[in-house]
Structure formats: C-alpha cells, structure tokens
mmCIF file of C-alpha atoms in Angstrom:
data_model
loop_
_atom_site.group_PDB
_atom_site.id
_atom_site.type_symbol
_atom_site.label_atom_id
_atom_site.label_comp_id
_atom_site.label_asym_id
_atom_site.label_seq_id
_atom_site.Cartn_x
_atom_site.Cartn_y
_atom_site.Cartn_z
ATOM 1 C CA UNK S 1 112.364 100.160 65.630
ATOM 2 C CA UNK S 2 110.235 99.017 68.567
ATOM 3 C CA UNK S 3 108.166 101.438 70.327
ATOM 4 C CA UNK S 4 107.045 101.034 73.928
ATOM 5 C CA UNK S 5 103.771 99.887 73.077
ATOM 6 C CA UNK S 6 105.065 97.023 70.565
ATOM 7 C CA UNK S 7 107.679 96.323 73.226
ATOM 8 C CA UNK S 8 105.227 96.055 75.989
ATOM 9 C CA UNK S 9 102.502 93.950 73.599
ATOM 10 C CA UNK S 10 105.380 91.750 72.523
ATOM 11 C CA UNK S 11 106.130 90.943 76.138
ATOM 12 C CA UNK S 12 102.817 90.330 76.765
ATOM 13 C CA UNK S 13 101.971 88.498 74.313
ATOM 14 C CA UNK S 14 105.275 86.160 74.583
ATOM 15 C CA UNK S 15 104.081 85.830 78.394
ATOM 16 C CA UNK S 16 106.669 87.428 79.931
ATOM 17 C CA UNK S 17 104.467 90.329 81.743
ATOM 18 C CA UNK S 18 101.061 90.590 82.538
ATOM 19 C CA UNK S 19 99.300 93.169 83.793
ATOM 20 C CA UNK S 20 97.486 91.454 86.938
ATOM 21 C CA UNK S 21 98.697 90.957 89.597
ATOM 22 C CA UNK S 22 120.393 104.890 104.146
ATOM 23 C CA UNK S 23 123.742 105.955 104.119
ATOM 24 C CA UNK S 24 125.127 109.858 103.337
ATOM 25 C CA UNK S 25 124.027 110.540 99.974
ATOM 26 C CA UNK S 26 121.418 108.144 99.204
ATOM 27 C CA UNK S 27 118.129 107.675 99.628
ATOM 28 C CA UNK S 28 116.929 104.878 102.077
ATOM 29 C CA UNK S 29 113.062 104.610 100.095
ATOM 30 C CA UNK S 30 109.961 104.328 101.637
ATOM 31 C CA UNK S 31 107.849 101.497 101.431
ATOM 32 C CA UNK S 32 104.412 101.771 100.339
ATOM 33 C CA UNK S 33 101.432 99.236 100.223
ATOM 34 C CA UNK S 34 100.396 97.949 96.776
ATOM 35 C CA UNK S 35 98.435 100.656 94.540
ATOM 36 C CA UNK S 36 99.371 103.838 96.613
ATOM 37 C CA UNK S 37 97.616 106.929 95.876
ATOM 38 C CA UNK S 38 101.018 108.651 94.593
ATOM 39 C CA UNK S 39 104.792 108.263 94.300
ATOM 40 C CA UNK S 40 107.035 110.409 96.223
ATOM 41 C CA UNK S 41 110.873 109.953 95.313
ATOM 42 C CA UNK S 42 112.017 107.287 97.364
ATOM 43 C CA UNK S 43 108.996 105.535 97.355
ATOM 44 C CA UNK S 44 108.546 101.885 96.022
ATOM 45 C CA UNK S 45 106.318 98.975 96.342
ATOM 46 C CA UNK S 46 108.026 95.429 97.127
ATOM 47 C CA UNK S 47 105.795 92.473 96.629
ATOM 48 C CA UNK S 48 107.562 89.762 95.359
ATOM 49 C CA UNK S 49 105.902 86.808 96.955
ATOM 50 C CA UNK S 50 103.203 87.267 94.130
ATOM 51 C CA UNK S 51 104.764 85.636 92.362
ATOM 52 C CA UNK S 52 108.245 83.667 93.842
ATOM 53 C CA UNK S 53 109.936 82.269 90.554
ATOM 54 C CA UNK S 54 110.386 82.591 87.366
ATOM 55 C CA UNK S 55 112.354 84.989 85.146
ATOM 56 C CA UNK S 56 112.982 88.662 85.934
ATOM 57 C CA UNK S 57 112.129 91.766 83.835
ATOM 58 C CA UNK S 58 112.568 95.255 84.308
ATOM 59 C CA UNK S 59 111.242 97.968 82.514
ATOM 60 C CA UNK S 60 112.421 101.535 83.294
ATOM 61 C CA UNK S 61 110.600 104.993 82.157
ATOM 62 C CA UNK S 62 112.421 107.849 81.668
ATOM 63 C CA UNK S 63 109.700 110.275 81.445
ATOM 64 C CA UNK S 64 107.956 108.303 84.508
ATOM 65 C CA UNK S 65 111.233 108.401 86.649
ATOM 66 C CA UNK S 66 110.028 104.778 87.469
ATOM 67 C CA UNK S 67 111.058 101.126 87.543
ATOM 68 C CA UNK S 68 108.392 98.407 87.199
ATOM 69 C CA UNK S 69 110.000 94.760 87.881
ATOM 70 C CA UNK S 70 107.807 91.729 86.698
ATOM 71 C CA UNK S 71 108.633 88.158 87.608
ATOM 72 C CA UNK S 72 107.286 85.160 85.233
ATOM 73 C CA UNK S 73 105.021 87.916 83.984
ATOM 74 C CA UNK S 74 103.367 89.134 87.364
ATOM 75 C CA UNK S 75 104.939 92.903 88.533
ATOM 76 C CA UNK S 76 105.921 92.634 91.894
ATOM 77 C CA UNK S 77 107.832 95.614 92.357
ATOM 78 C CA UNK S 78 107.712 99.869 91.304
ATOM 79 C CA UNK S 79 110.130 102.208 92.325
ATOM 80 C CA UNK S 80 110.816 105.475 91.525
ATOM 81 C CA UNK S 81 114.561 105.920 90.379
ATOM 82 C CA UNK S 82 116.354 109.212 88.838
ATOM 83 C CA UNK S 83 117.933 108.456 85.515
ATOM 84 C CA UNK S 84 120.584 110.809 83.597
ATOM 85 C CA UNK S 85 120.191 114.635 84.080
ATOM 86 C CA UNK S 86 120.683 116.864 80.930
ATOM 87 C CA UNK S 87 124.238 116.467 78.861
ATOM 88 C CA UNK S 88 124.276 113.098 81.011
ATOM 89 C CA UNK S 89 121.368 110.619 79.229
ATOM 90 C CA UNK S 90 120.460 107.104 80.159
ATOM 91 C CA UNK S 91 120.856 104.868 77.138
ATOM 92 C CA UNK S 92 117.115 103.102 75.865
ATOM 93 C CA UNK S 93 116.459 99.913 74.691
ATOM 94 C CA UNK S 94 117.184 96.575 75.549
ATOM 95 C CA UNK S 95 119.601 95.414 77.993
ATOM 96 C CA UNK S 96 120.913 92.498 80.101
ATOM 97 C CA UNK S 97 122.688 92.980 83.756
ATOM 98 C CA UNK S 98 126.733 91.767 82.647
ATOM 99 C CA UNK S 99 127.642 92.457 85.787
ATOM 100 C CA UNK S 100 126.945 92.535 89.694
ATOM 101 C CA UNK S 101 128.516 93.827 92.900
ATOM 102 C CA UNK S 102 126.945 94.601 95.981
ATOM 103 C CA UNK S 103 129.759 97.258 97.153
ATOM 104 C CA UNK S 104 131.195 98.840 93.933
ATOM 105 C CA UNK S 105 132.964 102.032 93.810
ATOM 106 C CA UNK S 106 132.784 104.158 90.749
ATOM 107 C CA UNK S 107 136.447 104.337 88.137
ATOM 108 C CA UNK S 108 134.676 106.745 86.519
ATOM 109 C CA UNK S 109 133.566 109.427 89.552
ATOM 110 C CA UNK S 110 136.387 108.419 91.924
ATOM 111 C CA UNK S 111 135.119 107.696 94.944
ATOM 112 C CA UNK S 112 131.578 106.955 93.951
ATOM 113 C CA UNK S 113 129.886 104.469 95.725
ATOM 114 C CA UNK S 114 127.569 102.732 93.669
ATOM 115 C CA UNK S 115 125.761 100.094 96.569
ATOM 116 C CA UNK S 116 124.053 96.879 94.762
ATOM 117 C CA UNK S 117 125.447 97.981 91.336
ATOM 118 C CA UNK S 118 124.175 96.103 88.290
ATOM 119 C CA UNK S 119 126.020 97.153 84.864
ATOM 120 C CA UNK S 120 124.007 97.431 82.108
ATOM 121 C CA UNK S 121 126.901 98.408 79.767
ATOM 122 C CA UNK S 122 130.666 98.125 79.677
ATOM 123 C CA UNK S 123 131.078 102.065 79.441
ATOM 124 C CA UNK S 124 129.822 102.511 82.663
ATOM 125 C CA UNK S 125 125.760 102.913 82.730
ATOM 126 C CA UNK S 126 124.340 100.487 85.533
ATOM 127 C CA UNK S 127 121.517 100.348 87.751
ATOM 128 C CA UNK S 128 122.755 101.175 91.659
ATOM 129 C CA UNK S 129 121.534 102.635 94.956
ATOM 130 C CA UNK S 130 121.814 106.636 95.101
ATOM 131 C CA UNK S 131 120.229 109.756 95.697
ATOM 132 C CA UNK S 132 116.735 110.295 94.178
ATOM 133 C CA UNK S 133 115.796 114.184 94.038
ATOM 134 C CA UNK S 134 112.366 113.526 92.355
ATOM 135 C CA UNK S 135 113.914 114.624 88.755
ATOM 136 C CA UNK S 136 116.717 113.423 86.591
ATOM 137 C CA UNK S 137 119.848 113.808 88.101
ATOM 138 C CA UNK S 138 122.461 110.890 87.468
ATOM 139 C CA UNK S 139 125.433 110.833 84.644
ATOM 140 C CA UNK S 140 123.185 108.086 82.677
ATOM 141 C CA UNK S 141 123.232 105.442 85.789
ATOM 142 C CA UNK S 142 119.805 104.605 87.212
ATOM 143 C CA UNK S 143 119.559 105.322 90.638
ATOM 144 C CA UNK S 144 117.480 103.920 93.409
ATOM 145 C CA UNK S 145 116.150 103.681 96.599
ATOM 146 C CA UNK S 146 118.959 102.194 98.873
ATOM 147 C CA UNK S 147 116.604 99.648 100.213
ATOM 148 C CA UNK S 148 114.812 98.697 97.044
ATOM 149 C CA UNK S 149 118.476 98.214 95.273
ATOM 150 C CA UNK S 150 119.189 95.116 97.628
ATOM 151 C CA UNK S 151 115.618 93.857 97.172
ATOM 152 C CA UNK S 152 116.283 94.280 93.209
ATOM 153 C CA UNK S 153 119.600 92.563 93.378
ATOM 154 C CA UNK S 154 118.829 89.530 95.355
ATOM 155 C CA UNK S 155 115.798 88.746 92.484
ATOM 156 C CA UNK S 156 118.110 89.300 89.394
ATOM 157 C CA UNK S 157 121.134 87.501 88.055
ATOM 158 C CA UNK S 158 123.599 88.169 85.360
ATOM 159 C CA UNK S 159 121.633 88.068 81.781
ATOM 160 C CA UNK S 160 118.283 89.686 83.018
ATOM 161 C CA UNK S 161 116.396 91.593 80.820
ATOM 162 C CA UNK S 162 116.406 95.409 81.455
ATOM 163 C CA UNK S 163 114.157 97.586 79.187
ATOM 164 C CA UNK S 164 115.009 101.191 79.361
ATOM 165 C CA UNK S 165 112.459 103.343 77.624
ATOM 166 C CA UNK S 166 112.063 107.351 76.868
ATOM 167 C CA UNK S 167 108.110 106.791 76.288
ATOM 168 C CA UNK S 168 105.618 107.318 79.023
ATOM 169 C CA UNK S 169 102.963 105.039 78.652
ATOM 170 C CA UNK S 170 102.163 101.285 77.965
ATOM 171 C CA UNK S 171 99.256 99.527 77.208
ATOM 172 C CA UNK S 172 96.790 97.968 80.004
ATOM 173 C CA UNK S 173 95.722 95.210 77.809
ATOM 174 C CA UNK S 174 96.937 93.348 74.615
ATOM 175 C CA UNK S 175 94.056 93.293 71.734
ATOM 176 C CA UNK S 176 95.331 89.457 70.890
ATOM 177 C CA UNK S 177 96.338 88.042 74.521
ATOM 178 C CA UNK S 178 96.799 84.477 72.876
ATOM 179 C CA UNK S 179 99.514 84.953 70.154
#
C-alpha cells in the first residue's frame, strides 16, 4: 500500500509534480497572493498561468483540510476545502473525475446543490462548491470555495487524477529527482 510520501516521490519522480513553482450556503473564497502567511477557510491561491498546459493533478489532505492542484508538475492552485465529517468519511486513494456538471443537484440530499460538481465515484462522493466551516463537515463530498470550484473545473476534464489522502505531510524534495 502506498503511503503519501511514496505517492508524492512517485509523482515526482515520474514528473508529474514538482515542488517549484457566493450563493446561500456556500462559501464564495477569498483570494490570496501566492505563499500567504495562513489559510483561513475559504481561502485559496489561483495561479494557473505558471504553468498554462499540461496534465492536471490534484492532491487532497484530509488532515490539512486542503487541496493542492499541480499542472504538468508545477502547483498552481491551494484551497482549503471541508471533506466528510464523522460517520460521513471521504474515501482515500486514487481517483479520476467520471463525471462533470456545472449545475448538479444532489439524488442523494434532495435538493442539494452541488455547483461545478466533479464525481469521483459512482456512489456519490465528488468534488463541488459548498460551505467550508474550517473543519470537516460534508457526507464524504469535498467541498470548496464557490469561486475556486469554477476555476478547478474549467482546468480539469473527465479522467484527471485526484489523490485523496488521510496523511498530513509530503516530502519537499525527492532524494533521486532523476529516476
């Protein structure tokens, strides 16, 4: 079984990351400029002209309450998010987005609204705007920042790689950068 740090090395070694480089109910984010001091919920950082193609990965923390999204290895976006409360756990490991709709409503919750959903698995865990009260709160979605979900969505398509992880820390550097 992959841990975080063999994930992250893996990635990094396979050049796929480096590391250079609303409405009622939801919350609308806050953005920040690159390397802020701290992360309140809501708050991201957007940067995507860093680097403008190339494939998308995202990498969620549970224990971080955070979303880091790389593109052709360089991160160009961090969000926090809010990820299943108690009884209600996110899934981990290694995902792709099946599925994308920028106005989807819940047949789960009835009357949900789930803005710039992407579904991570057929029995209803996606990533999607929503509220973000600084601690786990969803039933096993990943929420975000209203206005970082349609920045998110216009970067991804339908097979990106989503890595959701119950580990806190990654490595800064990878002991054999050319393998």
């Amino acid at each position: 079984m992959f841990t975080l740090k063999t994930l992250i090395n893996t990635l990094l070694c396979a050049g796929l990351i480096t590391t250079t480089g609303g409405a009622a109910g939801f919350t609308k984010g806050r953005a920040l400029a690159p390397l802020p001091q701290e992360f309140k919920p809501g708050d991201y950082v957007w940067k995507p002209e860093v680097s403008p193609a190339g494939p998308v990965v995202i990498i969620v923390s549970i224990p971080e309450q955070a979303m880091l999204v790389y593109r052709n290895g360089v991160r160009i976006g961090r969000s926090t998010v809010s990820t299943g409360a108690k009884g209600h756990p996110t899934p981990t490991g290694i995902f792709t987005i099946l599925q994308k709709k920028v106005d989807h409503e819940s047949s789960i919750y009835k009357g949900s609204k789930m803005p710039h959903m992407q579904r991570l698995t057929w029995n209803g865990i996606a990533m999607h705007a929503g509220q973000l009260p600084g601690y786990p709160a969803s039933h096993g979605c990943v929420r975000l920042p209203v206005d970082f979900a349609a920045k998110l969505y216009a970067v991804t398509t339908h097979g990106t790689t989503v890595i959701v992880t119950d580990q806190k820390n990654a490595p800064g550097e990878t002991a054999n950068p050319g393998l």
